[in-house]
Coordinates of C-alpha atoms and ligand atoms in Angstrom, one line a residue:
M1 CA 85.1 104.5 127.0
L2 CA 88.7 103.3 127.2
N3 CA 90.6 106.4 127.0
K4 CA 93.4 106.3 129.7
V5 CA 96.7 105.3 128.2
V6 CA 99.9 104.9 130.2
I7 CA 103.1 104.6 128.2
V8 CA 106.2 103.3 130.0
G9 CA 109.4 104.4 128.3
G10 CA 110.5 107.6 126.7
G11 CA 112.8 106.4 123.8
T12 CA 111.8 106.8 120.2
A13 CA 109.1 104.2 120.5
G14 CA 107.4 105.9 123.5
W15 CA 107.4 109.4 122.1
M16 CA 106.4 108.3 118.6
T17 CA 103.5 106.4 120.1
A18 CA 102.4 109.3 122.3
S19 CA 102.6 111.8 119.5
Y20 CA 100.7 109.7 117.0
L21 CA 97.9 108.7 119.3
K22 CA 97.4 112.4 120.3
A23 CA 97.4 113.4 116.6
A24 CA 94.9 110.6 115.9
F25 CA 92.5 110.9 118.9
G26 CA 93.2 114.4 120.3
E27 CA 91.3 115.3 123.5
R28 CA 89.4 112.1 123.5
I29 CA 92.4 110.3 124.9
Q30 CA 94.4 110.9 128.0
I31 CA 98.0 109.9 127.8
T32 CA 100.6 109.7 130.6
L33 CA 104.2 108.9 129.6
V34 CA 106.6 107.8 132.3
E35 CA 110.3 107.5 131.6
S36 CA 113.2 106.7 133.8
G37 CA 115.8 109.4 134.4
N38 CA 118.3 106.6 135.2
V39 CA 117.9 104.1 132.4
G40 CA 119.1 105.5 129.0
T41 CA 117.6 105.1 125.6
V42 CA 119.1 103.5 122.5
G43 CA 120.2 106.1 119.9
V44 CA 123.0 105.5 117.6
G45 CA 122.3 107.6 114.5
E46 CA 119.4 105.8 112.7
A47 CA 118.4 105.2 109.1
T48 CA 114.8 104.7 108.1
F49 CA 112.4 103.5 105.4
S50 CA 110.9 106.1 103.0
D51 CA 107.4 105.4 104.5
I52 CA 108.4 107.2 107.7
R53 CA 107.4 110.5 105.9
H54 CA 103.7 109.4 106.4
F55 CA 104.4 109.5 110.2
F56 CA 105.5 113.1 110.0
E57 CA 102.7 114.0 107.6
F58 CA 100.2 112.5 110.0
L59 CA 101.6 114.7 112.8
G60 CA 101.4 117.7 110.5
L61 CA 105.2 118.2 110.5
K62 CA 107.2 119.4 107.5
E63 CA 110.8 118.6 106.9
K64 CA 111.9 122.1 107.8
D65 CA 110.2 121.7 111.2
W66 CA 111.9 118.6 112.5
M67 CA 114.9 117.7 110.3
P68 CA 117.3 120.4 111.6
A69 CA 116.5 119.5 115.2
C70 CA 117.4 115.9 114.5
N71 CA 120.6 116.5 112.4
A72 CA 118.7 114.7 109.7
T73 CA 119.8 114.0 106.1
Y74 CA 118.3 112.2 103.2
K75 CA 118.8 108.5 102.5
L76 CA 118.4 107.3 98.9
A77 CA 119.5 103.7 99.3
V78 CA 121.4 101.1 101.3
R79 CA 124.9 100.7 99.8
F80 CA 126.3 97.2 100.4
E81 CA 130.1 97.0 100.3
N82 CA 132.3 93.9 100.2
W83 CA 129.4 91.4 100.6
R84 CA 130.3 89.8 97.2
E85 CA 134.0 90.3 97.3
K86 CA 136.4 93.0 98.3
D87 CA 135.8 96.5 96.7
H88 CA 132.5 95.4 95.2
Y89 CA 129.4 97.5 96.0
F90 CA 125.9 97.8 94.9
Y91 CA 122.8 99.8 95.9
H92 CA 119.3 98.8 97.1
P93 CA 117.6 102.1 96.3
F94 CA 114.2 103.6 96.9
E95 CA 113.1 103.4 93.3
Q96 CA 110.5 101.1 91.9
M97 CA 111.5 98.6 89.3
R98 CA 110.4 99.4 85.8
S99 CA 108.7 96.8 83.7
V100 CA 109.0 96.2 80.0
N101 CA 106.4 94.1 78.1
G102 CA 105.3 92.5 81.4
F103 CA 108.8 91.6 82.6
P104 CA 110.7 93.5 85.3
L105 CA 113.7 95.4 83.9
T106 CA 116.0 93.3 86.1
D107 CA 114.9 90.2 84.1
W108 CA 115.8 92.0 80.9
W109 CA 119.1 93.0 82.5
L110 CA 119.9 89.3 83.2
H111 CA 119.0 88.6 79.5
Q112 CA 120.8 91.5 77.9
S113 CA 123.5 92.6 80.5
P114 CA 124.1 96.1 79.2
T115 CA 126.9 96.5 81.8
E116 CA 128.0 94.6 84.9
R117 CA 126.1 97.0 87.2
F118 CA 122.5 96.0 87.5
D119 CA 121.8 98.9 89.9
K120 CA 123.2 101.5 87.5
D121 CA 121.5 100.0 84.5
C122 CA 118.1 99.6 86.1
F123 CA 117.8 102.5 88.5
V124 CA 118.5 106.2 88.2
M125 CA 119.4 106.6 91.9
A126 CA 122.6 104.5 91.9
S127 CA 124.5 107.1 89.9
V128 CA 122.8 110.0 91.7
I129 CA 124.1 108.6 95.0
D130 CA 127.6 108.0 93.6
A131 CA 127.6 111.6 92.6
G132 CA 126.6 112.6 96.1
R133 CA 123.5 114.5 95.0
S134 CA 120.5 115.6 96.9
P135 CA 117.1 114.4 95.6
R136 CA 115.8 117.9 95.9
M137 CA 116.9 121.1 94.0
L138 CA 118.1 124.0 96.2
D139 CA 114.6 125.6 95.9
G140 CA 113.1 122.4 97.4
T141 CA 111.7 120.9 94.2
L142 CA 111.8 117.1 94.2
I143 CA 113.5 115.3 91.3
D144 CA 110.2 113.8 90.2
Q145 CA 107.3 116.1 90.9
P146 CA 104.5 113.5 90.6
F147 CA 105.8 111.9 93.8
D148 CA 104.8 114.9 95.8
E149 CA 101.3 115.1 94.2
G150 CA 101.0 111.3 94.8
A151 CA 101.9 111.8 98.5
D152 CA 99.0 114.2 99.0
E153 CA 96.5 111.7 97.6
M154 CA 97.9 109.0 99.8
Q155 CA 97.6 110.9 103.1
G156 CA 95.7 109.0 105.7
L157 CA 96.5 105.5 104.3
T158 CA 98.5 103.1 106.5
M159 CA 101.9 102.0 105.2
S160 CA 100.5 98.6 104.2
E161 CA 97.6 100.1 102.3
H162 CA 100.1 102.4 100.6
Q163 CA 102.7 99.8 99.5
G164 CA 103.1 99.3 95.8
K165 CA 101.1 102.4 94.8
T166 CA 104.1 104.7 94.7
Q167 CA 107.7 104.6 95.8
F168 CA 108.9 107.8 97.4
P169 CA 112.6 108.4 96.3
Y170 CA 114.1 108.9 99.7
A171 CA 114.0 108.2 103.5
Y172 CA 115.9 109.9 106.3
H173 CA 118.9 109.5 108.5
F174 CA 118.5 111.1 111.9
E175 CA 119.4 110.8 115.6
A176 CA 116.6 108.9 117.1
A177 CA 117.4 110.3 120.6
L178 CA 117.0 113.9 119.2
L179 CA 113.7 112.8 117.5
A180 CA 112.4 111.6 120.9
K181 CA 113.4 114.9 122.4
Y182 CA 111.6 116.8 119.5
L183 CA 108.5 114.7 119.9
T184 CA 108.5 115.2 123.7
K185 CA 107.7 118.9 123.1
Y186 CA 105.2 118.0 120.4
A187 CA 103.3 115.6 122.6
V188 CA 103.4 117.6 125.8
D189 CA 102.2 120.7 123.9
R190 CA 99.2 118.6 122.9
G191 CA 98.4 117.5 126.4
V192 CA 100.5 114.4 127.1
K193 CA 101.4 114.2 130.8
H194 CA 105.1 113.6 131.2
I195 CA 106.6 112.0 134.3
V196 CA 110.3 111.3 134.8
D197 CA 110.5 108.5 137.3
D198 CA 111.4 104.8 137.6
V199 CA 108.7 102.2 137.4
K200 CA 109.4 99.9 140.3
Q201 CA 106.5 97.5 140.0
V202 CA 103.8 96.4 137.6
N203 CA 100.5 95.7 139.4
L204 CA 98.1 93.0 138.1
D205 CA 94.5 92.5 139.0
D206 CA 92.7 89.2 139.7
R207 CA 92.5 88.4 136.0
G208 CA 96.2 89.1 135.6
W209 CA 95.6 92.3 133.6
I210 CA 97.7 95.4 134.4
S211 CA 95.9 97.7 136.9
G212 CA 98.7 100.1 137.3
V213 CA 102.4 100.7 137.7
T214 CA 104.1 101.9 140.9
T215 CA 106.8 104.6 140.5
A216 CA 109.5 105.5 142.9
E217 CA 108.3 109.1 143.5
H218 CA 104.9 109.6 141.8
G219 CA 103.0 106.8 143.4
D220 CA 100.7 104.5 141.3
L221 CA 99.7 105.3 137.7
T222 CA 96.5 103.7 136.7
G223 CA 95.0 103.4 133.2
D224 CA 93.0 101.3 130.7
V225 CA 95.7 100.5 128.2
F226 CA 99.4 100.1 129.0
I227 CA 102.0 100.5 126.4
D228 CA 105.4 98.9 127.0
C229 CA 108.1 101.0 125.4
T230 CA 110.8 99.9 127.9
G231 CA 113.2 98.7 125.2
F232 CA 115.0 95.4 125.3
R233 CA 113.8 95.0 129.0
G234 CA 110.2 94.4 128.0
L235 CA 109.3 95.3 131.6
L236 CA 105.5 95.0 131.2
L237 CA 105.0 92.5 128.5
N238 CA 107.8 90.0 128.9
K239 CA 108.6 90.5 132.7
A240 CA 105.2 91.2 134.3
L241 CA 102.9 89.4 131.9
E242 CA 105.5 86.7 131.2
E243 CA 104.9 86.7 127.4
P244 CA 107.7 84.6 125.9
F245 CA 110.2 86.0 123.5
I246 CA 110.9 84.1 120.3
S247 CA 114.6 84.3 119.5
Y248 CA 115.7 84.5 115.8
A249 CA 119.3 83.5 116.9
D250 CA 119.1 80.2 115.0
T251 CA 118.9 82.1 111.7
L252 CA 120.3 85.6 112.5
P253 CA 123.3 85.1 114.9
N254 CA 124.5 88.7 115.1
D255 CA 123.6 89.6 118.7
S256 CA 126.0 92.5 119.5
A257 CA 126.9 96.0 118.3
V258 CA 129.5 98.6 119.2
A259 CA 128.6 102.1 118.1
L260 CA 130.4 105.4 117.8
Q261 CA 129.0 108.9 117.1
V262 CA 131.9 110.6 115.3
P263 CA 131.8 114.4 115.0
M264 CA 132.8 115.4 111.5
D265 CA 133.1 118.5 109.3
M266 CA 130.5 117.3 106.8
E267 CA 131.4 120.2 104.4
K268 CA 134.8 118.8 104.1
R269 CA 133.7 115.2 104.1
G270 CA 130.7 115.6 101.9
I271 CA 127.5 113.6 102.3
R272 CA 126.9 110.4 100.4
P273 CA 123.1 110.3 100.6
C274 CA 122.8 106.6 101.6
T275 CA 123.4 104.2 104.5
T276 CA 126.4 102.1 103.9
A277 CA 126.7 98.5 105.2
T278 CA 130.3 97.3 104.8
A279 CA 130.8 93.5 105.4
Q280 CA 133.4 92.5 107.9
D281 CA 134.9 89.3 109.2
A282 CA 132.1 88.7 111.7
G283 CA 129.2 90.9 110.6
W284 CA 129.1 94.4 109.1
I285 CA 129.7 98.1 109.8
W286 CA 127.0 100.7 109.3
T287 CA 127.9 104.3 108.2
I288 CA 125.1 106.9 108.5
P289 CA 125.9 110.5 107.5
L290 CA 124.2 113.1 109.7
M291 CA 124.7 116.9 109.8
G292 CA 127.8 117.4 112.0
R293 CA 128.6 113.8 112.6
V294 CA 128.6 110.2 111.3
G295 CA 126.9 107.4 113.1
T296 CA 128.7 104.2 112.8
G297 CA 128.8 100.8 114.4
Y298 CA 129.9 97.2 114.0
V299 CA 127.1 94.6 114.2
Y300 CA 128.6 91.2 115.0
A301 CA 128.1 87.8 116.4
K302 CA 129.8 87.4 119.8
D303 CA 130.3 83.7 119.0
Y304 CA 132.8 84.8 116.4
L305 CA 134.3 88.0 117.7
S306 CA 135.0 89.6 121.1
P307 CA 133.7 93.1 121.9
E308 CA 137.3 94.3 122.2
D309 CA 138.2 93.1 118.7
A310 CA 134.9 94.5 117.3
E311 CA 135.7 97.9 118.8
R312 CA 139.3 97.8 117.5
T313 CA 138.1 97.0 114.0
L314 CA 135.5 99.8 114.1
R315 CA 138.1 102.3 115.3
E316 CA 140.5 101.3 112.5
F317 CA 137.7 101.5 110.0
V318 CA 136.8 105.1 111.1
G319 CA 140.3 106.4 111.5
P320 CA 141.7 109.2 113.8
A321 CA 138.4 111.1 113.9
A322 CA 137.1 108.5 116.4
A323 CA 140.1 108.6 118.7
D324 CA 138.4 110.5 121.5
V325 CA 134.9 109.2 121.0
E326 CA 133.5 106.8 123.6
A327 CA 132.3 103.5 122.3
N328 CA 128.8 102.3 123.2
H329 CA 128.6 98.5 123.4
I330 CA 125.0 97.1 123.0
K331 CA 123.7 93.6 123.5
M332 CA 120.8 93.1 121.0
R333 CA 117.8 90.9 121.7
I334 CA 117.0 89.5 118.2
G335 CA 113.6 88.2 117.6
R336 CA 110.1 89.1 118.7
S337 CA 107.7 88.6 121.5
R338 CA 105.3 85.8 120.7
N339 CA 102.4 88.3 120.9
S340 CA 103.0 92.0 121.3
W341 CA 99.5 92.7 122.6
V342 CA 98.5 90.6 125.6
K343 CA 95.5 91.5 127.9
N344 CA 95.6 95.3 128.2
C345 CA 99.3 95.7 127.4
V346 CA 100.8 96.5 124.0
A347 CA 104.5 96.4 123.5
I348 CA 106.0 98.8 120.8
G349 CA 109.6 99.2 119.9
L350 CA 112.5 97.1 121.1
S351 CA 110.2 95.5 123.7
S352 CA 108.1 94.1 120.9
G353 CA 111.0 92.9 118.8
F354 CA 114.1 93.8 116.9
V355 CA 116.4 92.5 114.1
E356 CA 119.8 93.7 113.3
P357 CA 119.5 97.1 111.5
L358 CA 120.8 95.9 108.1
E359 CA 117.7 97.2 106.3
S360 CA 116.9 100.0 108.8
T361 CA 113.7 98.3 110.1
G362 CA 113.6 99.3 113.8
I363 CA 111.7 102.6 113.5
F364 CA 109.7 101.1 110.6
F365 CA 108.5 98.4 113.1
I366 CA 107.5 101.2 115.5
H367 CA 105.6 103.2 112.9
H368 CA 103.8 100.1 111.6
A369 CA 102.9 99.1 115.2
I370 CA 101.5 102.5 116.0
E371 CA 99.4 102.6 112.8
Q372 CA 98.0 99.1 113.6
L373 CA 97.3 100.1 117.2
A374 CA 95.4 103.2 116.2
K375 CA 93.4 101.2 113.6
N376 CA 92.6 98.4 116.2
F377 CA 92.3 100.6 119.3
P378 CA 90.3 98.6 121.8
G379 CA 86.8 99.4 122.9
E380 CA 85.2 98.7 126.3
D381 CA 84.3 95.1 125.3
W382 CA 88.0 94.4 124.5
N383 CA 86.9 92.5 121.4
P384 CA 89.7 90.0 120.9
T385 CA 89.5 90.4 117.2
H386 CA 91.3 93.7 117.4
R387 CA 94.1 92.1 119.5
D388 CA 94.3 89.1 117.2
L389 CA 94.5 91.2 114.0
Y390 CA 97.2 93.4 115.6
N391 CA 99.3 90.4 116.7
K392 CA 99.0 88.8 113.3
A393 CA 100.1 92.0 111.6
I394 CA 103.1 92.5 113.9
G395 CA 104.2 88.9 113.8
N396 CA 104.0 88.9 110.0
V397 CA 106.0 92.1 109.6
M398 CA 108.8 90.8 111.8
D399 CA 108.9 87.3 110.3
G400 CA 108.9 88.7 106.8
V401 CA 111.8 91.0 107.6
R402 CA 113.7 88.1 109.1
E403 CA 113.4 86.1 105.9
F404 CA 114.6 89.1 103.9
L405 CA 117.6 89.6 106.2
V406 CA 118.5 85.9 106.1
L407 CA 118.4 86.1 102.3
H408 CA 121.3 88.7 102.5
Y409 CA 123.6 86.2 104.2
V410 CA 122.6 83.2 102.1
A411 CA 123.0 85.2 98.9
A412 CA 126.3 86.9 99.8
K413 CA 129.1 85.4 97.7
R414 CA 131.7 85.8 100.5
T415 CA 132.9 82.5 102.0
D416 CA 136.4 83.6 103.1
N417 CA 136.2 82.6 106.8
Q418 CA 134.2 80.5 109.2
Y419 CA 131.7 83.2 109.8
W420 CA 130.8 83.6 106.1
R421 CA 131.0 79.8 105.4
D422 CA 128.5 79.2 108.2
T423 CA 126.1 81.6 106.5
K424 CA 125.8 79.0 103.8
T425 CA 125.1 76.0 106.0
R426 CA 123.0 77.5 108.8
A427 CA 119.3 76.5 109.0
I428 CA 117.1 79.0 107.2
P429 CA 113.3 79.2 107.4
D430 CA 111.8 76.4 105.3
A431 CA 109.6 78.7 103.2
L432 CA 112.6 80.9 102.4
A433 CA 114.6 77.8 101.2
E434 CA 111.7 77.0 98.8
R435 CA 111.5 80.5 97.6
I436 CA 115.2 80.7 96.9
E437 CA 114.9 77.6 94.7
T438 CA 112.0 79.3 92.8
W439 CA 114.0 82.5 92.4
K440 CA 116.8 80.6 90.7
T441 CA 114.6 80.2 87.7
Q442 CA 112.2 83.2 88.1
L443 CA 113.1 86.4 89.8
P444 CA 111.0 87.4 92.9
D445 CA 107.5 88.8 92.2
S446 CA 104.6 89.5 94.5
E447 CA 103.5 85.9 94.4
T448 CA 106.8 84.4 95.5
V449 CA 108.1 86.8 98.3
F450 CA 106.9 86.5 101.9
P451 CA 103.2 86.7 101.4
Y452 CA 102.1 89.1 104.1
Y453 CA 102.9 92.8 104.4
H454 CA 106.4 93.3 105.8
G455 CA 107.4 96.6 104.1
L456 CA 109.6 95.1 101.4
P457 CA 108.4 94.9 97.8
P458 CA 109.6 92.2 95.4
Y459 CA 112.1 94.6 93.7
S460 CA 114.0 94.8 97.1
Y461 CA 114.5 91.0 96.9
M462 CA 115.7 91.3 93.3
C463 CA 118.3 93.9 94.3
I464 CA 119.7 91.7 97.0
L465 CA 119.8 88.6 94.8
L466 CA 121.5 90.4 91.9
G467 CA 123.8 92.4 94.1
M468 CA 125.0 89.8 96.5
G469 CA 126.1 87.5 93.7
G470 CA 126.2 84.2 95.5
I471 CA 123.1 82.6 93.9
D472 CA 123.1 81.8 90.2
L473 CA 120.1 83.5 88.5
K474 CA 118.7 83.0 85.0
P475 CA 116.6 85.3 83.0
S476 CA 113.1 84.1 82.1
R477 CA 113.4 81.8 79.1
A478 CA 110.5 83.6 77.4
L479 CA 112.7 86.6 76.9
A480 CA 114.7 84.8 74.3
L481 CA 111.4 84.7 72.2
C482 CA 110.6 88.4 72.8
D483 CA 111.7 91.5 70.9
G484 CA 114.2 93.2 73.3
S485 CA 114.3 96.6 71.6
A486 CA 111.8 98.2 74.2
A487 CA 114.1 97.1 77.0
E488 CA 117.1 98.6 75.2
R489 CA 115.2 101.9 74.9
E490 CA 114.4 101.7 78.6
F491 CA 118.1 101.2 79.6
S492 CA 119.1 104.1 77.4
E493 CA 116.4 106.3 78.9
I494 CA 117.7 105.5 82.3
R495 CA 121.2 106.5 81.2
E496 CA 120.0 109.8 79.8
K497 CA 117.9 110.6 82.9
T498 CA 120.9 109.7 85.1
R499 CA 123.2 112.0 83.1
R500 CA 120.7 114.9 83.3
L501 CA 120.0 114.5 87.1
T502 CA 123.6 114.2 88.1
E503 CA 124.2 117.5 86.3
V504 CA 121.4 119.5 87.7
L505 CA 120.9 118.2 91.3
P506 CA 123.0 120.0 93.9
P507 CA 125.5 118.2 96.2
A508 CA 123.7 116.8 99.2
Y509 CA 125.8 118.8 101.7
E510 CA 125.0 122.0 99.9
Y511 CA 121.3 121.3 100.1
F512 CA 121.4 120.8 103.8
A513 CA 123.8 123.7 104.5
Q514 CA 121.1 125.9 103.0
H515 CA 118.0 124.2 104.5
H516 CA 119.1 123.4 108.1
Ligands
FAD601 P1 114.8 102.5 124.2 O1 115.5 103.6 123.4 O2 115.7 101.5 124.9 O3 114.0 103.2 125.4 C1 113.5 102.6 126.5 C2 112.9 103.6 127.4 O4 112.3 102.9 128.6 C3 113.8 104.6 128.0 O5 113.2 105.9 128.0 C4 114.0 104.1 129.5 O6 114.3 105.2 130.3 C5 112.7 103.5 129.7 N1 112.6 102.6 130.9 C6 113.3 101.4 130.9 N2 113.0 100.9 132.2 C7 112.2 101.7 132.8 C8 111.6 101.8 134.1 N3 111.8 100.8 135.0 N4 110.9 102.8 134.4 C9 110.7 103.9 133.6 N5 111.2 103.9 132.4 C10 112.0 102.8 132.0 N6 116.3 101.6 114.0 C11 116.2 102.1 112.7 O7 115.1 102.3 112.3 N7 117.3 102.3 112.0 C12 118.5 102.0 112.4 O8 119.5 102.2 111.6 C13 118.7 101.5 113.7 N8 119.9 101.1 114.1 C14 120.0 100.5 115.3 C15 121.2 100.0 115.8 C16 121.4 99.3 117.0 C17 122.7 98.8 117.4 C18 120.2 99.2 117.8 C19 120.3 98.5 119.1 C20 119.0 99.7 117.4 C21 118.9 100.3 116.2 N9 117.7 100.8 115.7 C22 117.5 101.3 114.5 C23 116.5 100.7 116.6 C24 116.2 102.0 117.2 O9 117.3 102.7 117.7 C25 115.1 101.7 118.3 O10 114.1 100.9 117.7 C26 114.5 102.9 118.8 O11 115.5 103.8 119.3 C27 113.5 102.6 119.8 O12 113.9 102.2 121.0 P2 112.9 102.0 122.2 O13 112.2 103.3 122.4 O14 112.0 100.8 121.9 O15 113.8 101.6 123.4

């Protein structure tokens, strides 16, 4: 039986993989994780997808177990600021789109335009976030109880099997470096062997498969399956096995980031329970509220901006609180490995691929990859079908997310400098260009978005198209022939629910002050 797994790399990807495989296979699998004490990990203060809760559920962890250890807070949406024009903002929330008489509510919104704010008219969450509320009451009750019951029924499904069945109302912000630390204990307690050492060499057998890795002080580590979690280096997959990396630079040119972790008195500042992406002259700045600090950074294209200017802009954006904080400049490798599983090596995390964190997809990619690996775990015959299914799923997720991110730039109304003008003339994937033409007459639905699972449902596309404001959209012509009173009632119900929730839900900070 193939049961000896060697994981190289102890960042979020390495420890999430070790923990999940132990939870899935228990004593029947032997895992050794080796991480360098000299090469650091990426950890900037991360935001996630709401599906990440399935990862914690799978491990048997409750929020109270891990959230305080990771300075975690709730994320109810991404808030996009200044992508349309200065001082404009909108939310892309974790809230499924309602339908009225077979048409999505956004379609009715285009037809009736109750106000100028599609997000506030169509979703409850937008106003809940503006009011800085927690999605849970102080006693822990969730705003919509059925979500919790639904979650129990869904346990054991992968994210792709789960999509579309429910939409959990929030995700998390946390420090990925602290999550890796927390999971180190989880995994080691369950039998994962942990070695801190540098891998100096990757050894191949006659077939070109990995037979072991040579470390500086612990000799050779041998195994059946090798998992490359070495980050942007791709030490096993890209370097040793020479698997090519497919760059997305032609369509997503942002290749650099400068990050700051800014200590803050969150009681004074308050917590806005969302990730904010504020458009800038050559990219955008993320703001992620954590307990005790704010994670922030400027994602930019170095063809348009120097690292010094990016850091200066970021410091001005944050203000005096960042004065003594050291900046972390990161060069991002944007794209994906052609195949993430080659021979007996599977790359997970940044070694597999990465896109700019505009929709918080880095840890989602990791979670998805781990689920797919557990599902397709190889047997002794190394049946290539498992590998091929895995590679297809990973490639589809990343290519789908790429399309979605490109859409943000194409749809953004801003054209006030060369960077933003170029977003309108740069090549985009052919299929996306066709889809955008379709969406001008019919809003995205499950038949017209990227056709394979990539974590983003059609309503996410609607939010970006409606919020970014650069593409003219029309309501379905059929709506002119329909009775619109049911839609009017729906808009009014949303207003009423919003009013009630913003009254009863506690401020987000107050919730965490009590629960952390
Ligand atoms: P790393 O953290 O780079 O870890 C690599 C590991 O490999 C380290 O332990 C290192 O010591 C080890 N290693 C390397 N070489 C050797 C060697 N020779 N021998 C032994 N060990 C070695 N994700 C999100 O979900 N949301 C976000 O908001 C988000 N924001 C991001 C912002 C930026 C700017 C970046 C760059 C990433 C962001 N991510 C985000 C992604 C997320 O941070 C990473 O996906 C995640 O931390 C996983 O990284 P990793 O474990 O693959 O790699």
